[in-house]
Amino acid sequence: MKTLNFTVEEYRERVRKTKESMMEKGIDCLIVTDPANMNYLTGFDGWSFYVHQGVIVLLDQENPLWYGRGQDGNAARLTTYLDEADIYPYADDYVNSTEKHPFEFVADILKKYKQDKKCIATETDAYYFSAKAQAVLEKNLPDATFKDGYNLVNWVKIIKSPAEIAYMEKAAVIVQLAMQKAYDVIDIGVRQCDAAAEVIKTLIKGTDEFGGDYASIVPLMPSGVRTSTPHLSWTDETYKDGDTVILELAGNYRRYHCPMSRTMILGNASDKVKSLGATVSEGLTAALEGIRPGMMCEEVERIWAKTIEKSGFVKDSRIGYSMGLNYPPDWGEHTASLRPGDHTVLQPGMTFHMIPGIWLDDCGVDTSEAFVVTEDGARPFCHFRRELLVK
Amino acid sequence: MKTLNFTVEEYRERVRKTKESMMEKGIDCLIVTDPANMNYLTGFDGWSFYVHQGVIVLLDQENPLWYGRGQDGNAARLTTYLDEADIYPYADDYVNSTEKHPFEFVADILKKYKQDKKCIATETDAYYFSAKAQAVLEKNLPDATFKDGYNLVNWVKIIKSPAEIAYMEKAAVIVQLAMQKAYDVIDIGVRQCDAAAEVIKTLIKGTDEFGGDYASIVPLMPSGVRTSTPHLSWTDETYKDGDTVILELAGNYRRYHCPMSRTMILGNASDKVKSLGATVSEGLTAALEGIRPGMMCEEVERIWAKTIEKSGFVKDSRIGYSMGLNYPPDWGEHTASLRPGDHTVLQPGMTFHMIPGIWLDDCGVDTSEAFVVTEDGARPFCHFRRELLVK
């Protein structure tokens, strides 16, 4: 009854690399609470990350251990390659309790596996790992040593396997359908929520060959003055003549993302928006074409910055980040960023979202491409016209 | 250009109650990082909770202060009633950095407002408040005292205002449309992703009068053996003859939820599922009808447990929880639960999701109602047939 998205060998190889990194850092036990990392190491899937759950990697155990809420135990049985003995469901009165905390249960597991005097690392700055969780763990394991395991698995997963790239290519097919749908339905007088509904439907429906999964971020589609900031979504107002509409969408296939941004202009757009659109598109294309494996991330940003210099526009934020497998609230992997000071060396199989959006006081433009680093450059996942989408 | 969902007076009243609770607990400064609580106190909206952001309530300042990523500053300007002087955007190189942390920036704000020797509370077990955030804060404010402010605002918001109830009633209209759509489209041979696409479209489109917003949890709609656990969603497989399909959906209007669950059976369902469905429905109805203000939460659960006792089925998890305004990953408020040991007294204006699902080894049934406690009982938000949906 198990359904796995990758071979057991691929999962075991990921665990092996994780243990290798743990050994280098002197970590005996890694508590993985980031849902994307849990999925990466074991296959675990489900919208249960709203309660404390995780996967524990022990140097001296072959399989990771899963812990989570009792009613989610069957999700671990159905979606992971783990054995029954590796699955630790906790009782329901640990949930949202003022008296019991799930990390007391985690501490008990670690004692059972004789980790209570070992070096334990947690993902200290990951989503869903709270300050309280760390405090309860330290209180219940007074003889353990604690290290920071934040991003350890994220760095292991930065280079994608061919099977992972193939999933992202399916996500790319889906996001292109959704972007075209957005262009088709958005118009003056149409309600934003009606357009969003069609876009999301397209993302989930997928193609006749494969369906879509939910993206880690809902479609971001601000319009008008709301394009002065990148993370607003739709309202139930209608689009107006002269509106700029930013569309940041992502296709998702089995939790793997392919994001894409484009900017639409309805009717008469201001010259400022048109000029901003041309600048962003030119800089994006130059940076993409300039990428070579062996380059550092900051060099990609430098190509962008040099290209747009003459325009007078300035971008004071990073122009891209590593991404792939993820769960809400983010598809970014929190490792390499395309920005000054980032010395990560680009290697084949790394996947990024290059999104050099510029937001001014009253408007903004986003145009982006997801790409994979190849043996001799960068291959964008999508093929969709890169200029402003005028209607 | 500001768009507020409530009057400024209503926001100020919420802040006043929060300060009252802070004073009772000896807290001078409360750092609110839960996006629902940020929205509750200031109106702040946007999918920017994937970076560190928050709202700081100081006893000696009238308005809360907002801090967040630079590019999200305009979202604070557009969606909150705060003044320009209350808005603190941080530079982009704080994002996903190994050298700088946004809580250094927060510590600087607190020093500016002379809070560095005061009593500071954080939401220690809230989503998006990490162990690292707490550690950085404590390191940078060595003379401050720290307290736990987890759920402080959540308890303030447990009783909804008439304006909040009105939003939840709109969400109720939306979720009923989506549940009917699910019933209409789900059938043997239909792909799960195609059904999910129609359901989500309906949730976002809303009605001709008002549109829907995204719910904090995607539609959970496991089928077949996947109904043995509650938090799986769709796949791109087709529904099979004899499948049980659990549907847990929520309408959302301006971030306020109305969830509803129903269970469908396609073709020939097993007697076990039918019997389970009848039991859940009977227990749910009895518990709903038995509610009176002044009762404790645990008493509601007792009515349920007594009603289903004769069936032989057992539920070992809570049967409901307080809910309303929220952001991913949860619409629950983490305060009162309908379960043994919860002595919260039911008061008019409290809103719950009563969801006494039962999941066995190979199947499960979910039937739920969202309700508001009234002067003399409980009023369900929805009116949708409560039995198993047979097709």
PDB file of C-alpha atoms in Angstrom, chain A residues 135-388:
ATOM      1  CA  ALA A 135      13.722  24.609  25.589  1.00  0.00           C
ATOM      2  CA  VAL A 136      11.724  21.451  26.378  1.00  0.00           C
ATOM      3  CA  LEU A 137      14.338  19.271  24.680  1.00  0.00           C
ATOM      4  CA  GLU A 138      17.225  20.843  26.587  1.00  0.00           C
ATOM      5  CA  LYS A 139      15.353  20.576  29.874  1.00  0.00           C
ATOM      6  CA  ASN A 140      14.604  16.899  29.342  1.00  0.00           C
ATOM      7  CA  LEU A 141      18.076  15.964  28.112  1.00  0.00           C
ATOM      8  CA  PRO A 142      20.341  17.822  30.552  1.00  0.00           C
ATOM      9  CA  ASP A 143      23.401  15.705  29.716  1.00  0.00           C
ATOM     10  CA  ALA A 144      23.240  16.117  25.961  1.00  0.00           C
ATOM     11  CA  THR A 145      25.252  18.616  23.941  1.00  0.00           C
ATOM     12  CA  PHE A 146      23.330  20.751  21.465  1.00  0.00           C
ATOM     13  CA  LYS A 147      24.434  21.998  18.084  1.00  0.00           C
ATOM     14  CA  ASP A 148      22.791  23.930  15.304  1.00  0.00           C
ATOM     15  CA  GLY A 149      21.646  21.661  12.478  1.00  0.00           C
ATOM     16  CA  TYR A 150      19.782  24.400  10.588  1.00  0.00           C
ATOM     17  CA  ASN A 151      20.090  23.946   6.831  1.00  0.00           C
ATOM     18  CA  LEU A 152      22.238  20.813   7.125  1.00  0.00           C
ATOM     19  CA  VAL A 153      19.785  18.762   5.042  1.00  0.00           C
ATOM     20  CA  ASN A 154      19.035  21.809   2.870  1.00  0.00           C
ATOM     21  CA  TRP A 155      22.670  21.863   1.744  1.00  0.00           C
ATOM     22  CA  VAL A 156      22.598  18.100   1.095  1.00  0.00           C
ATOM     23  CA  LYS A 157      19.605  18.534  -1.204  1.00  0.00           C
ATOM     24  CA  ILE A 158      20.911  21.531  -3.161  1.00  0.00           C
ATOM     25  CA  ILE A 159      22.050  19.332  -6.063  1.00  0.00           C
ATOM     26  CA  LYS A 160      19.053  17.573  -7.599  1.00  0.00           C
ATOM     27  CA  SER A 161      19.043  14.048  -8.996  1.00  0.00           C
ATOM     28  CA  PRO A 162      17.780  13.338 -12.518  1.00  0.00           C
ATOM     29  CA  ALA A 163      14.538  12.011 -10.997  1.00  0.00           C
ATOM     30  CA  GLU A 164      14.045  15.277  -9.099  1.00  0.00           C
ATOM     31  CA  ILE A 165      14.767  17.369 -12.204  1.00  0.00           C
ATOM     32  CA  ALA A 166      12.186  15.307 -14.105  1.00  0.00           C
ATOM     33  CA  TYR A 167       9.555  16.238 -11.487  1.00  0.00           C
ATOM     34  CA  MET A 168      10.458  19.909 -11.783  1.00  0.00           C
ATOM     35  CA  GLU A 169      10.069  19.661 -15.552  1.00  0.00           C
ATOM     36  CA  LYS A 170       6.522  18.435 -15.043  1.00  0.00           C
ATOM     37  CA  ALA A 171       5.894  21.329 -12.670  1.00  0.00           C
ATOM     38  CA  ALA A 172       7.200  23.627 -15.421  1.00  0.00           C
ATOM     39  CA  VAL A 173       4.630  22.328 -17.893  1.00  0.00           C
ATOM     40  CA  ILE A 174       1.911  23.053 -15.345  1.00  0.00           C
ATOM     41  CA  VAL A 175       3.011  26.590 -14.475  1.00  0.00           C
ATOM     42  CA  GLN A 176       3.137  27.540 -18.146  1.00  0.00           C
ATOM     43  CA  LEU A 177      -0.472  26.421 -18.587  1.00  0.00           C
ATOM     44  CA  ALA A 178      -1.439  28.489 -15.546  1.00  0.00           C
ATOM     45  CA  MET A 179       0.402  31.602 -16.739  1.00  0.00           C
ATOM     46  CA  GLN A 180      -1.322  31.366 -20.103  1.00  0.00           C
ATOM     47  CA  LYS A 181      -4.660  30.922 -18.302  1.00  0.00           C
ATOM     48  CA  ALA A 182      -3.918  34.035 -16.233  1.00  0.00           C
ATOM     49  CA  TYR A 183      -3.238  36.011 -19.390  1.00  0.00           C
ATOM     50  CA  ASP A 184      -6.450  34.705 -20.966  1.00  0.00           C
ATOM     51  CA  VAL A 185      -8.791  35.473 -18.063  1.00  0.00           C
ATOM     52  CA  ILE A 186      -7.404  38.678 -16.523  1.00  0.00           C
ATOM     53  CA  ASP A 187      -9.009  41.751 -18.030  1.00  0.00           C
ATOM     54  CA  ILE A 188     -10.505  45.111 -17.151  1.00  0.00           C
ATOM     55  CA  GLY A 189     -13.761  44.551 -15.241  1.00  0.00           C
ATOM     56  CA  VAL A 190     -12.967  40.947 -14.231  1.00  0.00           C
ATOM     57  CA  ARG A 191     -12.927  40.213 -10.490  1.00  0.00           C
ATOM     58  CA  GLN A 192      -9.481  39.316  -9.169  1.00  0.00           C
ATOM     59  CA  CYS A 193     -10.881  36.316  -7.248  1.00  0.00           C
ATOM     60  CA  ASP A 194     -12.446  34.906 -10.419  1.00  0.00           C
ATOM     61  CA  ALA A 195      -9.097  35.093 -12.198  1.00  0.00           C
ATOM     62  CA  ALA A 196      -7.309  33.555  -9.217  1.00  0.00           C
ATOM     63  CA  ALA A 197      -9.850  30.721  -9.146  1.00  0.00           C
ATOM     64  CA  GLU A 198      -9.108  29.837 -12.783  1.00  0.00           C
ATOM     65  CA  VAL A 199      -5.352  30.037 -12.234  1.00  0.00           C
ATOM     66  CA  ILE A 200      -5.421  27.768  -9.190  1.00  0.00           C
ATOM     67  CA  LYS A 201      -7.732  25.317 -10.934  1.00  0.00           C
ATOM     68  CA  THR A 202      -5.214  25.068 -13.763  1.00  0.00           C
ATOM     69  CA  LEU A 203      -2.319  24.504 -11.350  1.00  0.00           C
ATOM     70  CA  ILE A 204      -4.102  21.632  -9.572  1.00  0.00           C
ATOM     71  CA  LYS A 205      -5.640  20.002 -12.642  1.00  0.00           C
ATOM     72  CA  GLY A 206      -2.302  19.745 -14.423  1.00  0.00           C
ATOM     73  CA  THR A 207      -2.289  17.951 -17.771  1.00  0.00           C
ATOM     74  CA  ASP A 208      -4.086  14.871 -19.031  1.00  0.00           C
ATOM     75  CA  GLU A 209      -0.933  12.871 -18.241  1.00  0.00           C
ATOM     76  CA  PHE A 210      -0.224  14.116 -14.706  1.00  0.00           C
ATOM     77  CA  GLY A 211      -1.974  16.208 -12.076  1.00  0.00           C
ATOM     78  CA  GLY A 212      -0.671  19.108 -10.021  1.00  0.00           C
ATOM     79  CA  ASP A 213      -0.131  19.373  -6.299  1.00  0.00           C
ATOM     80  CA  TYR A 214      -0.511  22.516  -4.157  1.00  0.00           C
ATOM     81  CA  ALA A 215       2.376  24.983  -4.312  1.00  0.00           C
ATOM     82  CA  SER A 216       4.053  26.177  -1.119  1.00  0.00           C
ATOM     83  CA  ILE A 217       2.821  29.716  -1.786  1.00  0.00           C
ATOM     84  CA  VAL A 218      -0.591  30.636  -3.183  1.00  0.00           C
ATOM     85  CA  PRO A 219      -0.632  32.591  -6.437  1.00  0.00           C
ATOM     86  CA  LEU A 220       0.643  36.067  -5.647  1.00  0.00           C
ATOM     87  CA  MET A 221      -1.218  38.388  -7.953  1.00  0.00           C
ATOM     88  CA  PRO A 222      -1.371  41.966  -6.682  1.00  0.00           C
ATOM     89  CA  SER A 223      -2.614  44.663  -9.020  1.00  0.00           C
ATOM     90  CA  GLY A 224      -2.555  48.456  -9.166  1.00  0.00           C
ATOM     91  CA  VAL A 225      -0.805  50.100  -6.216  1.00  0.00           C
ATOM     92  CA  ARG A 226      -0.604  46.691  -4.531  1.00  0.00           C
ATOM     93  CA  THR A 227       2.182  45.815  -7.000  1.00  0.00           C
ATOM     94  CA  SER A 228       4.433  48.101  -4.927  1.00  0.00           C
ATOM     95  CA  THR A 229       5.025  45.090  -2.668  1.00  0.00           C
ATOM     96  CA  PRO A 230       5.505  41.479  -3.795  1.00  0.00           C
ATOM     97  CA  HIS A 231       3.546  39.285  -1.359  1.00  0.00           C
ATOM     98  CA  LEU A 232      -0.083  40.330  -1.672  1.00  0.00           C
ATOM     99  CA  SER A 233      -2.597  38.114  -3.411  1.00  0.00           C
ATOM    100  CA  TRP A 234      -6.022  38.732  -4.941  1.00  0.00           C
ATOM    101  CA  THR A 235      -9.066  40.612  -3.581  1.00  0.00           C
ATOM    102  CA  ASP A 236     -12.656  40.533  -4.849  1.00  0.00           C
ATOM    103  CA  GLU A 237     -12.302  43.909  -6.563  1.00  0.00           C
ATOM    104  CA  THR A 238     -12.217  44.137 -10.360  1.00  0.00           C
ATOM    105  CA  TYR A 239      -9.167  44.965 -12.475  1.00  0.00           C
ATOM    106  CA  LYS A 240      -9.093  48.569 -13.707  1.00  0.00           C
ATOM    107  CA  ASP A 241      -7.912  50.215 -16.905  1.00  0.00           C
ATOM    108  CA  GLY A 242      -4.211  50.969 -16.542  1.00  0.00           C
ATOM    109  CA  ASP A 243      -3.626  48.316 -13.861  1.00  0.00           C
ATOM    110  CA  THR A 244      -0.318  46.551 -13.619  1.00  0.00           C
ATOM    111  CA  VAL A 245      -0.801  42.937 -12.457  1.00  0.00           C
ATOM    112  CA  ILE A 246       2.101  40.925 -11.037  1.00  0.00           C
ATOM    113  CA  LEU A 247       1.740  37.161 -11.338  1.00  0.00           C
ATOM    114  CA  GLU A 248       4.025  34.940  -9.279  1.00  0.00           C
ATOM    115  CA  LEU A 249       2.843  31.358  -9.735  1.00  0.00           C
ATOM    116  CA  ALA A 250       4.348  27.915  -9.244  1.00  0.00           C
ATOM    117  CA  GLY A 251       3.486  24.569 -10.714  1.00  0.00           C
ATOM    118  CA  ASN A 252       3.954  21.681  -8.331  1.00  0.00           C
ATOM    119  CA  TYR A 253       4.421  18.002  -9.037  1.00  0.00           C
ATOM    120  CA  ARG A 254       4.823  15.708  -6.029  1.00  0.00           C
ATOM    121  CA  ARG A 255       6.018  18.630  -3.885  1.00  0.00           C
ATOM    122  CA  TYR A 256       8.595  19.810  -6.486  1.00  0.00           C
ATOM    123  CA  HIS A 257       8.145  23.375  -7.684  1.00  0.00           C
ATOM    124  CA  CYS A 258       8.673  25.346 -10.802  1.00  0.00           C
ATOM    125  CA  PRO A 259       7.897  29.018 -10.105  1.00  0.00           C
ATOM    126  CA  MET A 260       7.454  31.713 -12.747  1.00  0.00           C
ATOM    127  CA  SER A 261       6.643  35.414 -12.578  1.00  0.00           C
ATOM    128  CA  ARG A 262       5.351  37.706 -15.254  1.00  0.00           C
ATOM    129  CA  THR A 263       3.810  41.172 -15.217  1.00  0.00           C
ATOM    130  CA  MET A 264       0.689  42.108 -17.141  1.00  0.00           C
ATOM    131  CA  ILE A 265      -0.442  45.586 -18.077  1.00  0.00           C
ATOM    132  CA  LEU A 266      -4.078  46.300 -18.785  1.00  0.00           C
ATOM    133  CA  GLY A 267      -4.885  49.106 -21.165  1.00  0.00           C
ATOM    134  CA  ASN A 268      -2.695  52.150 -20.831  1.00  0.00           C
ATOM    135  CA  ALA A 269       0.291  51.470 -18.621  1.00  0.00           C
ATOM    136  CA  SER A 270       2.585  54.249 -17.480  1.00  0.00           C
ATOM    137  CA  ASP A 271       5.888  54.757 -19.255  1.00  0.00           C
ATOM    138  CA  LYS A 272       7.596  54.057 -15.942  1.00  0.00           C
ATOM    139  CA  VAL A 273       6.149  50.532 -15.797  1.00  0.00           C
ATOM    140  CA  LYS A 274       7.063  49.867 -19.435  1.00  0.00           C
ATOM    141  CA  SER A 275      10.585  51.036 -18.888  1.00  0.00           C
ATOM    142  CA  LEU A 276      10.889  49.017 -15.677  1.00  0.00           C
ATOM    143  CA  GLY A 277       9.605  45.944 -17.529  1.00  0.00           C
ATOM    144  CA  ALA A 278      12.172  46.291 -20.304  1.00  0.00           C
ATOM    145  CA  THR A 279      14.976  46.751 -17.772  1.00  0.00           C
ATOM    146  CA  VAL A 280      14.038  43.704 -15.692  1.00  0.00           C
ATOM    147  CA  SER A 281      13.686  41.515 -18.749  1.00  0.00           C
ATOM    148  CA  GLU A 282      17.018  42.612 -20.218  1.00  0.00           C
ATOM    149  CA  GLY A 283      18.864  42.073 -16.930  1.00  0.00           C
ATOM    150  CA  LEU A 284      17.246  38.685 -16.368  1.00  0.00           C
ATOM    151  CA  THR A 285      18.177  37.459 -19.840  1.00  0.00           C
ATOM    152  CA  ALA A 286      21.762  38.683 -19.528  1.00  0.00           C
ATOM    153  CA  ALA A 287      22.241  37.033 -16.142  1.00  0.00           C
ATOM    154  CA  LEU A 288      20.724  33.731 -17.319  1.00  0.00           C
ATOM    155  CA  GLU A 289      22.896  33.631 -20.419  1.00  0.00           C
ATOM    156  CA  GLY A 290      26.004  34.497 -18.436  1.00  0.00           C
ATOM    157  CA  ILE A 291      25.765  31.583 -16.021  1.00  0.00           C
ATOM    158  CA  ARG A 292      28.504  28.935 -16.128  1.00  0.00           C
ATOM    159  CA  PRO A 293      29.091  26.122 -13.633  1.00  0.00           C
ATOM    160  CA  GLY A 294      32.022  27.011 -11.399  1.00  0.00           C
ATOM    161  CA  MET A 295      30.864  30.607 -11.041  1.00  0.00           C
ATOM    162  CA  MET A 296      29.929  31.940  -7.629  1.00  0.00           C
ATOM    163  CA  CYS A 297      26.355  33.044  -6.922  1.00  0.00           C
ATOM    164  CA  GLU A 298      27.427  36.648  -6.429  1.00  0.00           C
ATOM    165  CA  GLU A 299      28.857  36.762  -9.947  1.00  0.00           C
ATOM    166  CA  VAL A 300      25.420  36.090 -11.421  1.00  0.00           C
ATOM    167  CA  GLU A 301      24.041  39.062  -9.496  1.00  0.00           C
ATOM    168  CA  ARG A 302      26.908  41.180 -10.780  1.00  0.00           C
ATOM    169  CA  ILE A 303      25.925  40.481 -14.398  1.00  0.00           C
ATOM    170  CA  TRP A 304      22.379  41.607 -13.616  1.00  0.00           C
ATOM    171  CA  ALA A 305      23.507  44.731 -11.762  1.00  0.00           C
ATOM    172  CA  LYS A 306      25.922  45.763 -14.537  1.00  0.00           C
ATOM    173  CA  THR A 307      23.282  45.210 -17.197  1.00  0.00           C
ATOM    174  CA  ILE A 308      20.642  47.390 -15.554  1.00  0.00           C
ATOM    175  CA  GLU A 309      23.072  50.062 -14.315  1.00  0.00           C
ATOM    176  CA  LYS A 310      22.376  52.376 -17.251  1.00  0.00           C
ATOM    177  CA  SER A 311      18.600  52.347 -16.585  1.00  0.00           C
ATOM    178  CA  GLY A 312      18.868  54.226 -13.297  1.00  0.00           C
ATOM    179  CA  PHE A 313      16.687  51.635 -11.543  1.00  0.00           C
ATOM    180  CA  VAL A 314      18.198  50.018  -8.473  1.00  0.00           C
ATOM    181  CA  LYS A 315      17.419  46.678  -6.864  1.00  0.00           C
ATOM    182  CA  ASP A 316      18.417  46.397  -3.215  1.00  0.00           C
ATOM    183  CA  SER A 317      17.436  42.759  -2.680  1.00  0.00           C
ATOM    184  CA  ARG A 318      18.735  39.382  -3.860  1.00  0.00           C
ATOM    185  CA  ILE A 319      17.814  38.361  -7.400  1.00  0.00           C
ATOM    186  CA  GLY A 320      17.295  34.650  -6.793  1.00  0.00           C
ATOM    187  CA  TYR A 321      17.580  31.627  -4.558  1.00  0.00           C
ATOM    188  CA  SER A 322      17.870  27.850  -4.595  1.00  0.00           C
ATOM    189  CA  MET A 323      14.507  26.044  -4.653  1.00  0.00           C
ATOM    190  CA  GLY A 324      12.808  22.754  -5.398  1.00  0.00           C
ATOM    191  CA  LEU A 325      11.058  20.387  -2.987  1.00  0.00           C
ATOM    192  CA  ASN A 326       8.984  22.216  -0.425  1.00  0.00           C
ATOM    193  CA  TYR A 327       5.929  22.765   1.750  1.00  0.00           C
ATOM    194  CA  PRO A 328       4.246  25.988   2.806  1.00  0.00           C
ATOM    195  CA  PRO A 329       5.167  28.684   3.533  1.00  0.00           C
ATOM    196  CA  ASP A 330       8.079  28.840   1.038  1.00  0.00           C
ATOM    197  CA  TRP A 331       9.497  27.078  -1.982  1.00  0.00           C
ATOM    198  CA  GLY A 332      12.935  28.598  -1.403  1.00  0.00           C
ATOM    199  CA  GLU A 333      15.527  26.327   0.197  1.00  0.00           C
ATOM    200  CA  HIS A 334      17.282  28.948   2.362  1.00  0.00           C
ATOM    201  CA  THR A 335      20.755  28.028   1.158  1.00  0.00           C
ATOM    202  CA  ALA A 336      22.348  29.800  -1.794  1.00  0.00           C
ATOM    203  CA  SER A 337      21.136  33.252  -2.845  1.00  0.00           C
ATOM    204  CA  LEU A 338      22.102  35.168  -5.969  1.00  0.00           C
ATOM    205  CA  ARG A 339      23.421  38.261  -4.216  1.00  0.00           C
ATOM    206  CA  PRO A 340      26.631  40.065  -3.303  1.00  0.00           C
ATOM    207  CA  GLY A 341      28.660  38.116  -0.760  1.00  0.00           C
ATOM    208  CA  ASP A 342      27.285  34.685  -1.620  1.00  0.00           C
ATOM    209  CA  HIS A 343      30.272  32.559  -2.599  1.00  0.00           C
ATOM    210  CA  THR A 344      28.363  29.333  -3.276  1.00  0.00           C
ATOM    211  CA  VAL A 345      29.839  27.745  -6.398  1.00  0.00           C
ATOM    212  CA  LEU A 346      27.288  26.843  -9.053  1.00  0.00           C
ATOM    213  CA  GLN A 347      27.282  23.139  -9.905  1.00  0.00           C
ATOM    214  CA  PRO A 348      25.297  21.071 -12.412  1.00  0.00           C
ATOM    215  CA  GLY A 349      21.981  19.948 -10.898  1.00  0.00           C
ATOM    216  CA  MET A 350      21.465  23.018  -8.737  1.00  0.00           C
ATOM    217  CA  THR A 351      18.097  24.656  -9.354  1.00  0.00           C
ATOM    218  CA  PHE A 352      17.262  28.306  -8.770  1.00  0.00           C
ATOM    219  CA  HIS A 353      14.484  30.804  -9.136  1.00  0.00           C
ATOM    220  CA  MET A 354      15.921  33.987 -10.576  1.00  0.00           C
ATOM    221  CA  ILE A 355      13.406  36.692  -9.768  1.00  0.00           C
ATOM    222  CA  PRO A 356      14.832  40.179 -10.068  1.00  0.00           C
ATOM    223  CA  GLY A 357      11.607  42.040  -9.212  1.00  0.00           C
ATOM    224  CA  ILE A 358      11.738  45.775  -8.658  1.00  0.00           C
ATOM    225  CA  TRP A 359       9.102  47.449  -6.498  1.00  0.00           C
ATOM    226  CA  LEU A 360       8.819  51.218  -6.403  1.00  0.00           C
ATOM    227  CA  ASP A 361       6.564  53.397  -4.256  1.00  0.00           C
ATOM    228  CA  ASP A 362       3.467  52.951  -6.374  1.00  0.00           C
ATOM    229  CA  CYS A 363       4.134  50.052  -8.750  1.00  0.00           C
ATOM    230  CA  GLY A 364       6.417  47.127  -9.458  1.00  0.00           C
ATOM    231  CA  VAL A 365       7.488  44.601 -12.069  1.00  0.00           C
ATOM    232  CA  ASP A 366       8.365  40.934 -11.607  1.00  0.00           C
ATOM    233  CA  THR A 367       9.750  38.733 -14.359  1.00  0.00           C
ATOM    234  CA  SER A 368      11.439  35.491 -13.429  1.00  0.00           C
ATOM    235  CA  GLU A 369      12.801  32.179 -14.643  1.00  0.00           C
ATOM    236  CA  ALA A 370      13.450  28.939 -12.801  1.00  0.00           C
ATOM    237  CA  PHE A 371      16.556  27.207 -14.116  1.00  0.00           C
ATOM    238  CA  VAL A 372      18.857  24.267 -13.609  1.00  0.00           C
ATOM    239  CA  VAL A 373      22.623  24.624 -13.798  1.00  0.00           C
ATOM    240  CA  THR A 374      23.951  22.339 -16.544  1.00  0.00           C
ATOM    241  CA  GLU A 375      27.390  21.178 -17.636  1.00  0.00           C
ATOM    242  CA  ASP A 376      27.915  24.339 -19.662  1.00  0.00           C
ATOM    243  CA  GLY A 377      25.374  26.946 -18.539  1.00  0.00           C
ATOM    244  CA  ALA A 378      21.838  27.286 -17.261  1.00  0.00           C
ATOM    245  CA  ARG A 379      18.701  25.757 -18.759  1.00  0.00           C
ATOM    246  CA  PRO A 380      15.447  27.585 -17.966  1.00  0.00           C
ATOM    247  CA  PHE A 381      12.619  25.167 -17.088  1.00  0.00           C
ATOM    248  CA  CYS A 382      10.023  27.261 -18.910  1.00  0.00           C
ATOM    249  CA  HIS A 383       9.638  28.725 -22.353  1.00  0.00           C
ATOM    250  CA  PHE A 384       7.211  31.581 -22.043  1.00  0.00           C
ATOM    251  CA  ARG A 385       7.511  35.047 -23.589  1.00  0.00           C
ATOM    252  CA  ARG A 386       9.603  37.144 -21.246  1.00  0.00           C
ATOM    253  CA  GLU A 387       8.378  40.671 -22.024  1.00  0.00           C
ATOM    254  CA  LEU A 388       5.526  42.497 -20.244  1.00  0.00           C
TER     255      LEU A 388
END
